Amino acid sequence: MDADDEPIFLSGYLERRYRVHEASVGFISTQLHRAIGESLAYLNYAVWEFTAAFLAALTHPEFNATLSANPSSAVAAPHLPRRSAWPAFVPPNAGSRQEKNLQLLFRILAVAGSAMFAGVMLAIGAILGGYWKSLPPTEFLDWFAQYSDLIMRAIPLVIIPTLIGLAGALWYDWNEPATRVLWLASAACIAAVLSLTMAYFMPINAAFARKAITPDQVPAQLKSWLLLHNVRIALALVASMLGIAAISR
């Protein structure tokens, strides 16, 4: 079309579009595109449910009225395309941004999860550990019988994201030997924490909770508990630092 006719075409396009497609059966959507640069070519890309709906629209009185309402210099050429037999070409790096974002998410979960796990363990040792040591043995056993479940409930909240992150980080970095070793070492630290938790802390916590340990045994058992708890904290911190080293490579 001529440049002078472009405003006329655009001013009537929206009204004509709604009038035509509201009267059309099988119409889904449409989008008007303009050529880049000085070209005045426009492409109106419409989606229809089925071919018969498009063909019916071509013969609809409203559709023909819209064509005659266009500026005299405008040339309209409706087409019905179909996908060619040639297979689609997908570049090798297609989707790389999404892959990188997912890889980053797994790395963040692995590092942040292990760091949060260490933080939770540190809070238990520093805050509750000092409080426990200040209590008489009988009061400590009463406290543990009432509140020990709260400690165990906090662990899955941080360990589950850590395990998901480590699994994903290993999946993405498996073909990078140096990075893979760091993630495996980080996973080994978390595995050691879980093994220590299940082999020692769960049984001793249960013994404290049901008061199977006598009051005179509490000081020695609590000392061992806190000592091994520091090992858990150290392992979780090392896991987090190994994850940071893997990301930094």
mmCIF file of C-alpha atoms in Angstrom:
data_model
loop_
_atom_site.group_PDB
_atom_site.id
_atom_site.type_symbol
_atom_site.label_atom_id
_atom_site.label_comp_id
_atom_site.label_asym_id
_atom_site.label_seq_id
_atom_site.Cartn_x
_atom_site.Cartn_y
_atom_site.Cartn_z
ATOM 1 C CA MET A 1 0.000 0.000 0.000
ATOM 2 C CA ASP A 2 1.015 3.630 -0.280
ATOM 3 C CA ALA A 3 2.545 5.279 2.776
ATOM 4 C CA ASP A 4 -0.304 7.777 2.951
ATOM 5 C CA ASP A 5 -2.832 4.949 3.180
ATOM 6 C CA GLU A 6 -1.169 3.155 6.115
ATOM 7 C CA PRO A 7 -2.950 5.145 8.880
ATOM 8 C CA ILE A 8 -6.289 4.502 7.173
ATOM 9 C CA PHE A 9 -5.580 0.798 7.002
ATOM 10 C CA LEU A 10 -4.557 0.562 10.667
ATOM 11 C CA SER A 11 -7.430 2.674 11.958
ATOM 12 C CA GLY A 12 -9.989 0.310 10.479
ATOM 13 C CA TYR A 13 -8.108 -2.926 11.054
ATOM 14 C CA LEU A 14 -9.098 -3.555 14.672
ATOM 15 C CA GLU A 15 -12.799 -2.932 14.127
ATOM 16 C CA ARG A 16 -12.873 -5.035 10.971
ATOM 17 C CA ARG A 17 -10.962 -7.845 12.655
ATOM 18 C CA TYR A 18 -13.431 -8.214 15.504
ATOM 19 C CA ARG A 19 -16.436 -7.938 13.195
ATOM 20 C CA VAL A 20 -15.182 -10.668 10.881
ATOM 21 C CA HIS A 21 -13.914 -13.141 13.441
ATOM 22 C CA GLU A 22 -16.843 -12.809 15.814
ATOM 23 C CA ALA A 23 -19.027 -13.954 12.949
ATOM 24 C CA SER A 24 -16.686 -16.825 12.037
ATOM 25 C CA VAL A 25 -16.980 -20.372 13.362
ATOM 26 C CA GLY A 26 -13.739 -22.139 14.193
ATOM 27 C CA PHE A 27 -11.627 -19.015 14.586
ATOM 28 C CA ILE A 28 -8.963 -19.231 17.358
ATOM 29 C CA SER A 29 -6.659 -16.194 17.193
ATOM 30 C CA THR A 30 -5.015 -13.619 14.965
ATOM 31 C CA GLN A 31 -1.932 -11.378 15.109
ATOM 32 C CA LEU A 32 -0.954 -8.556 12.759
ATOM 33 C CA HIS A 33 2.760 -8.290 11.845
ATOM 34 C CA ARG A 34 4.514 -5.403 10.054
ATOM 35 C CA ALA A 35 7.658 -5.784 7.984
ATOM 36 C CA ILE A 36 10.827 -4.344 9.532
ATOM 37 C CA GLY A 37 12.276 -1.251 7.880
ATOM 38 C CA GLU A 38 10.601 0.895 5.249
ATOM 39 C CA SER A 39 8.495 -1.855 3.738
ATOM 40 C CA LEU A 40 4.745 -1.407 4.178
ATOM 41 C CA ALA A 41 4.011 -5.132 3.913
ATOM 42 C CA TYR A 42 1.732 -6.560 6.605
ATOM 43 C CA LEU A 43 1.058 -10.169 7.551
ATOM 44 C CA ASN A 44 -2.085 -11.068 9.439
ATOM 45 C CA TYR A 45 -1.430 -14.528 10.905
ATOM 46 C CA ALA A 46 -4.709 -16.219 11.845
ATOM 47 C CA VAL A 47 -5.205 -19.625 13.483
ATOM 48 C CA TRP A 48 -8.288 -21.709 12.732
ATOM 49 C CA GLU A 49 -9.609 -24.919 14.217
ATOM 50 C CA PHE A 50 -9.964 -26.613 10.841
ATOM 51 C CA THR A 51 -9.520 -25.852 7.142
ATOM 52 C CA ALA A 52 -13.231 -25.723 6.401
ATOM 53 C CA ALA A 53 -13.625 -22.874 8.898
ATOM 54 C CA PHE A 54 -11.033 -20.781 7.060
ATOM 55 C CA LEU A 55 -12.558 -21.530 3.657
ATOM 56 C CA ALA A 56 -16.001 -20.592 4.972
ATOM 57 C CA ALA A 57 -14.612 -17.283 6.245
ATOM 58 C CA LEU A 58 -13.299 -16.439 2.762
ATOM 59 C CA THR A 59 -16.838 -16.535 1.401
ATOM 60 C CA HIS A 60 -18.422 -14.761 4.358
ATOM 61 C CA PRO A 61 -20.032 -11.408 3.394
ATOM 62 C CA GLU A 62 -18.290 -9.631 6.259
ATOM 63 C CA PHE A 63 -14.899 -10.853 5.065
ATOM 64 C CA ASN A 64 -15.437 -9.568 1.533
ATOM 65 C CA ALA A 65 -16.662 -6.269 2.955
ATOM 66 C CA THR A 66 -13.401 -5.846 4.865
ATOM 67 C CA LEU A 67 -11.374 -6.323 1.686
ATOM 68 C CA SER A 68 -13.321 -3.596 -0.093
ATOM 69 C CA ALA A 69 -12.915 -1.307 2.951
ATOM 70 C CA ASN A 70 -9.121 -1.387 2.627
ATOM 71 C CA PRO A 71 -7.405 1.596 0.960
ATOM 72 C CA SER A 72 -7.333 1.368 -2.837
ATOM 73 C CA SER A 73 -3.549 0.991 -2.841
ATOM 74 C CA ALA A 74 -3.658 -2.012 -0.482
ATOM 75 C CA VAL A 75 -3.347 -5.454 -2.021
ATOM 76 C CA ALA A 76 -4.655 -8.404 0.045
ATOM 77 C CA ALA A 77 -3.771 -12.013 -0.748
ATOM 78 C CA PRO A 78 -5.258 -14.618 1.640
ATOM 79 C CA HIS A 79 -3.291 -17.875 1.790
ATOM 80 C CA LEU A 80 -3.797 -21.201 3.526
ATOM 81 C CA PRO A 81 -0.313 -22.655 4.287
ATOM 82 C CA ARG A 82 0.532 -26.111 5.535
ATOM 83 C CA ARG A 83 3.686 -27.547 7.035
ATOM 84 C CA SER A 84 6.110 -28.839 4.410
ATOM 85 C CA ALA A 85 7.398 -32.400 4.341
ATOM 86 C CA TRP A 86 10.884 -31.234 5.285
ATOM 87 C CA PRO A 87 11.762 -31.979 8.924
ATOM 88 C CA ALA A 88 12.134 -29.046 11.283
ATOM 89 C CA PHE A 89 15.665 -27.852 11.904
ATOM 90 C CA VAL A 90 16.607 -27.391 15.560
ATOM 91 C CA PRO A 91 20.031 -25.790 16.161
ATOM 92 C CA PRO A 92 22.348 -27.765 18.465
ATOM 93 C CA ASN A 93 22.239 -25.032 21.100
ATOM 94 C CA ALA A 94 18.446 -24.658 21.054
ATOM 95 C CA GLY A 95 17.068 -24.647 24.581
ATOM 96 C CA SER A 96 20.529 -24.069 26.042
ATOM 97 C CA ARG A 97 19.276 -21.141 28.104
ATOM 98 C CA GLN A 98 16.606 -23.275 29.740
ATOM 99 C CA GLU A 99 19.162 -26.002 30.361
ATOM 100 C CA LYS A 100 21.571 -23.536 31.935
ATOM 101 C CA ASN A 101 18.837 -22.133 34.152
ATOM 102 C CA LEU A 102 17.874 -25.610 35.326
ATOM 103 C CA GLN A 103 21.521 -26.481 35.951
ATOM 104 C CA LEU A 104 21.910 -23.279 37.969
ATOM 105 C CA LEU A 105 18.812 -24.138 39.997
ATOM 106 C CA PHE A 106 20.203 -27.568 40.904
ATOM 107 C CA ARG A 107 23.541 -26.030 41.881
ATOM 108 C CA ILE A 108 21.855 -23.453 44.091
ATOM 109 C CA LEU A 109 19.784 -26.149 45.792
ATOM 110 C CA ALA A 110 22.879 -28.265 46.412
ATOM 111 C CA VAL A 111 24.986 -25.463 47.878
ATOM 112 C CA ALA A 112 22.262 -23.532 49.690
ATOM 113 C CA GLY A 113 20.674 -26.735 50.992
ATOM 114 C CA SER A 114 23.878 -28.054 52.539
ATOM 115 C CA ALA A 115 24.680 -24.601 53.954
ATOM 116 C CA MET A 116 21.197 -24.345 55.461
ATOM 117 C CA PHE A 117 21.550 -27.847 56.874
ATOM 118 C CA ALA A 118 24.812 -26.809 58.525
ATOM 119 C CA GLY A 119 23.091 -23.678 59.842
ATOM 120 C CA VAL A 120 20.222 -25.650 61.371
ATOM 121 C CA MET A 121 22.661 -28.060 62.985
ATOM 122 C CA LEU A 122 24.773 -25.169 64.252
ATOM 123 C CA ALA A 123 21.722 -23.509 65.787
ATOM 124 C CA ILE A 124 20.771 -26.749 67.541
ATOM 125 C CA GLY A 125 24.287 -27.210 68.902
ATOM 126 C CA ALA A 126 24.907 -23.597 69.914
ATOM 127 C CA ILE A 127 21.470 -22.705 71.291
ATOM 128 C CA LEU A 128 19.884 -25.929 72.432
ATOM 129 C CA GLY A 129 23.175 -27.608 73.337
ATOM 130 C CA GLY A 130 24.055 -24.901 75.848
ATOM 131 C CA TYR A 131 20.519 -24.951 77.217
ATOM 132 C CA TRP A 132 20.544 -28.734 77.618
ATOM 133 C CA LYS A 133 23.813 -28.670 79.547
ATOM 134 C CA SER A 134 22.333 -26.127 81.964
ATOM 135 C CA LEU A 135 19.404 -28.400 82.835
ATOM 136 C CA PRO A 136 19.437 -31.036 85.548
ATOM 137 C CA PRO A 137 19.427 -34.526 83.959
ATOM 138 C CA THR A 138 15.806 -35.260 84.865
ATOM 139 C CA GLU A 139 14.598 -31.964 83.393
ATOM 140 C CA PHE A 140 16.652 -32.581 80.254
ATOM 141 C CA LEU A 141 14.975 -35.956 79.793
ATOM 142 C CA ASP A 142 11.558 -34.367 80.320
ATOM 143 C CA TRP A 143 12.360 -31.693 77.727
ATOM 144 C CA PHE A 144 13.565 -34.250 75.208
ATOM 145 C CA ALA A 145 10.497 -36.440 75.685
ATOM 146 C CA GLN A 146 8.280 -33.446 74.891
ATOM 147 C CA TYR A 147 10.153 -31.623 72.111
ATOM 148 C CA SER A 148 12.532 -34.050 70.381
ATOM 149 C CA ASP A 149 10.119 -34.532 67.448
ATOM 150 C CA LEU A 150 10.516 -30.854 66.553
ATOM 151 C CA ILE A 151 14.246 -31.378 65.956
ATOM 152 C CA MET A 152 13.682 -34.324 63.623
ATOM 153 C CA ARG A 153 11.005 -32.465 61.658
ATOM 154 C CA ALA A 154 13.414 -29.661 60.786
ATOM 155 C CA ILE A 155 15.912 -31.950 59.067
ATOM 156 C CA PRO A 156 13.808 -32.998 56.001
ATOM 157 C CA LEU A 157 13.078 -29.342 55.219
ATOM 158 C CA VAL A 158 16.748 -28.765 54.370
ATOM 159 C CA ILE A 159 18.027 -32.210 53.459
ATOM 160 C CA ILE A 160 15.476 -32.927 50.711
ATOM 161 C CA PRO A 161 16.371 -29.824 48.623
ATOM 162 C CA THR A 162 20.044 -30.668 49.164
ATOM 163 C CA LEU A 163 19.639 -34.192 47.801
ATOM 164 C CA ILE A 164 17.613 -32.965 44.811
ATOM 165 C CA GLY A 165 20.237 -30.330 44.065
ATOM 166 C CA LEU A 166 23.132 -32.775 44.317
ATOM 167 C CA ALA A 167 21.406 -35.302 42.059
ATOM 168 C CA GLY A 168 20.705 -32.640 39.430
ATOM 169 C CA ALA A 169 24.190 -31.129 39.661
ATOM 170 C CA LEU A 170 25.771 -34.556 39.186
ATOM 171 C CA TRP A 171 23.503 -35.225 36.213
ATOM 172 C CA TYR A 172 24.512 -32.028 34.429
ATOM 173 C CA ASP A 173 28.218 -32.115 35.321
ATOM 174 C CA TRP A 174 28.830 -35.851 35.004
ATOM 175 C CA ASN A 175 30.889 -35.425 31.821
ATOM 176 C CA GLU A 176 33.171 -32.873 33.516
ATOM 177 C CA PRO A 177 35.618 -35.069 35.503
ATOM 178 C CA ALA A 178 37.009 -32.400 37.828
ATOM 179 C CA THR A 179 33.588 -30.912 38.611
ATOM 180 C CA ARG A 180 32.047 -34.370 38.980
ATOM 181 C CA VAL A 181 34.635 -35.294 41.641
ATOM 182 C CA LEU A 182 33.748 -32.204 43.666
ATOM 183 C CA TRP A 183 30.020 -32.944 43.513
ATOM 184 C CA LEU A 184 30.646 -36.587 44.431
ATOM 185 C CA ALA A 185 32.734 -35.484 47.413
ATOM 186 C CA SER A 186 29.970 -33.100 48.458
ATOM 187 C CA ALA A 187 27.407 -35.891 48.135
ATOM 188 C CA ALA A 188 29.670 -38.186 50.189
ATOM 189 C CA CYS A 189 29.714 -35.628 53.004
ATOM 190 C CA ILE A 190 25.923 -35.427 53.022
ATOM 191 C CA ALA A 191 25.705 -39.226 52.878
ATOM 192 C CA ALA A 192 28.020 -39.399 55.908
ATOM 193 C CA VAL A 193 25.765 -36.944 57.760
ATOM 194 C CA LEU A 194 22.691 -39.034 56.992
ATOM 195 C CA SER A 195 24.455 -42.268 57.960
ATOM 196 C CA LEU A 196 25.571 -40.757 61.258
ATOM 197 C CA THR A 197 22.067 -39.447 61.876
ATOM 198 C CA MET A 198 20.410 -42.809 61.271
ATOM 199 C CA ALA A 199 23.065 -44.951 62.954
ATOM 200 C CA TYR A 200 23.620 -42.847 66.090
ATOM 201 C CA PHE A 201 21.342 -39.831 66.523
ATOM 202 C CA MET A 202 18.000 -41.449 65.815
ATOM 203 C CA PRO A 203 18.574 -44.294 68.354
ATOM 204 C CA ILE A 204 20.049 -42.016 71.051
ATOM 205 C CA ASN A 205 17.294 -39.434 70.525
ATOM 206 C CA ALA A 206 14.696 -42.163 70.922
ATOM 207 C CA ALA A 207 16.444 -43.366 74.087
ATOM 208 C CA PHE A 208 16.447 -39.839 75.516
ATOM 209 C CA ALA A 209 12.771 -39.368 74.593
ATOM 210 C CA ARG A 210 11.563 -42.548 76.252
ATOM 211 C CA LYS A 211 13.926 -41.988 79.226
ATOM 212 C CA ALA A 212 15.731 -45.253 78.637
ATOM 213 C CA ILE A 213 18.928 -43.506 79.784
ATOM 214 C CA THR A 214 19.222 -42.982 83.524
ATOM 215 C CA PRO A 215 19.831 -39.465 84.891
ATOM 216 C CA ASP A 216 23.362 -40.327 85.989
ATOM 217 C CA GLN A 217 24.213 -41.335 82.393
ATOM 218 C CA VAL A 218 22.855 -38.138 80.844
ATOM 219 C CA PRO A 219 25.983 -35.901 81.199
ATOM 220 C CA ALA A 220 28.285 -38.377 79.446
ATOM 221 C CA GLN A 221 25.749 -39.250 76.752
ATOM 222 C CA LEU A 222 24.957 -35.584 76.106
ATOM 223 C CA LYS A 223 28.657 -34.785 75.794
ATOM 224 C CA SER A 224 29.035 -37.524 73.159
ATOM 225 C CA TRP A 225 25.889 -36.297 71.411
ATOM 226 C CA LEU A 226 27.215 -32.757 71.100
ATOM 227 C CA LEU A 227 30.659 -33.927 70.000
ATOM 228 C CA LEU A 228 29.263 -36.041 67.149
ATOM 229 C CA HIS A 229 26.819 -33.268 66.355
ATOM 230 C CA ASN A 230 29.806 -30.996 65.668
ATOM 231 C CA VAL A 231 31.008 -33.619 63.195
ATOM 232 C CA ARG A 232 27.685 -33.319 61.364
ATOM 233 C CA ILE A 233 28.037 -29.553 61.239
ATOM 234 C CA ALA A 234 31.573 -29.826 59.844
ATOM 235 C CA LEU A 235 30.534 -32.344 57.177
ATOM 236 C CA ALA A 236 27.616 -30.164 56.027
ATOM 237 C CA LEU A 237 29.896 -27.112 55.820
ATOM 238 C CA VAL A 238 32.473 -29.062 53.801
ATOM 239 C CA ALA A 239 29.698 -30.239 51.461
ATOM 240 C CA SER A 240 28.660 -26.648 50.873
ATOM 241 C CA MET A 241 32.250 -25.486 50.232
ATOM 242 C CA LEU A 242 32.834 -28.349 47.794
ATOM 243 C CA GLY A 243 29.673 -27.288 45.953
ATOM 244 C CA ILE A 244 30.943 -23.702 45.726
ATOM 245 C CA ALA A 245 34.251 -25.006 44.356
ATOM 246 C CA ALA A 246 32.375 -27.060 41.736
ATOM 247 C CA ILE A 247 30.352 -24.026 40.625
ATOM 248 C CA SER A 248 33.474 -21.863 40.459
ATOM 249 C CA ARG A 249 35.248 -24.136 37.997
#
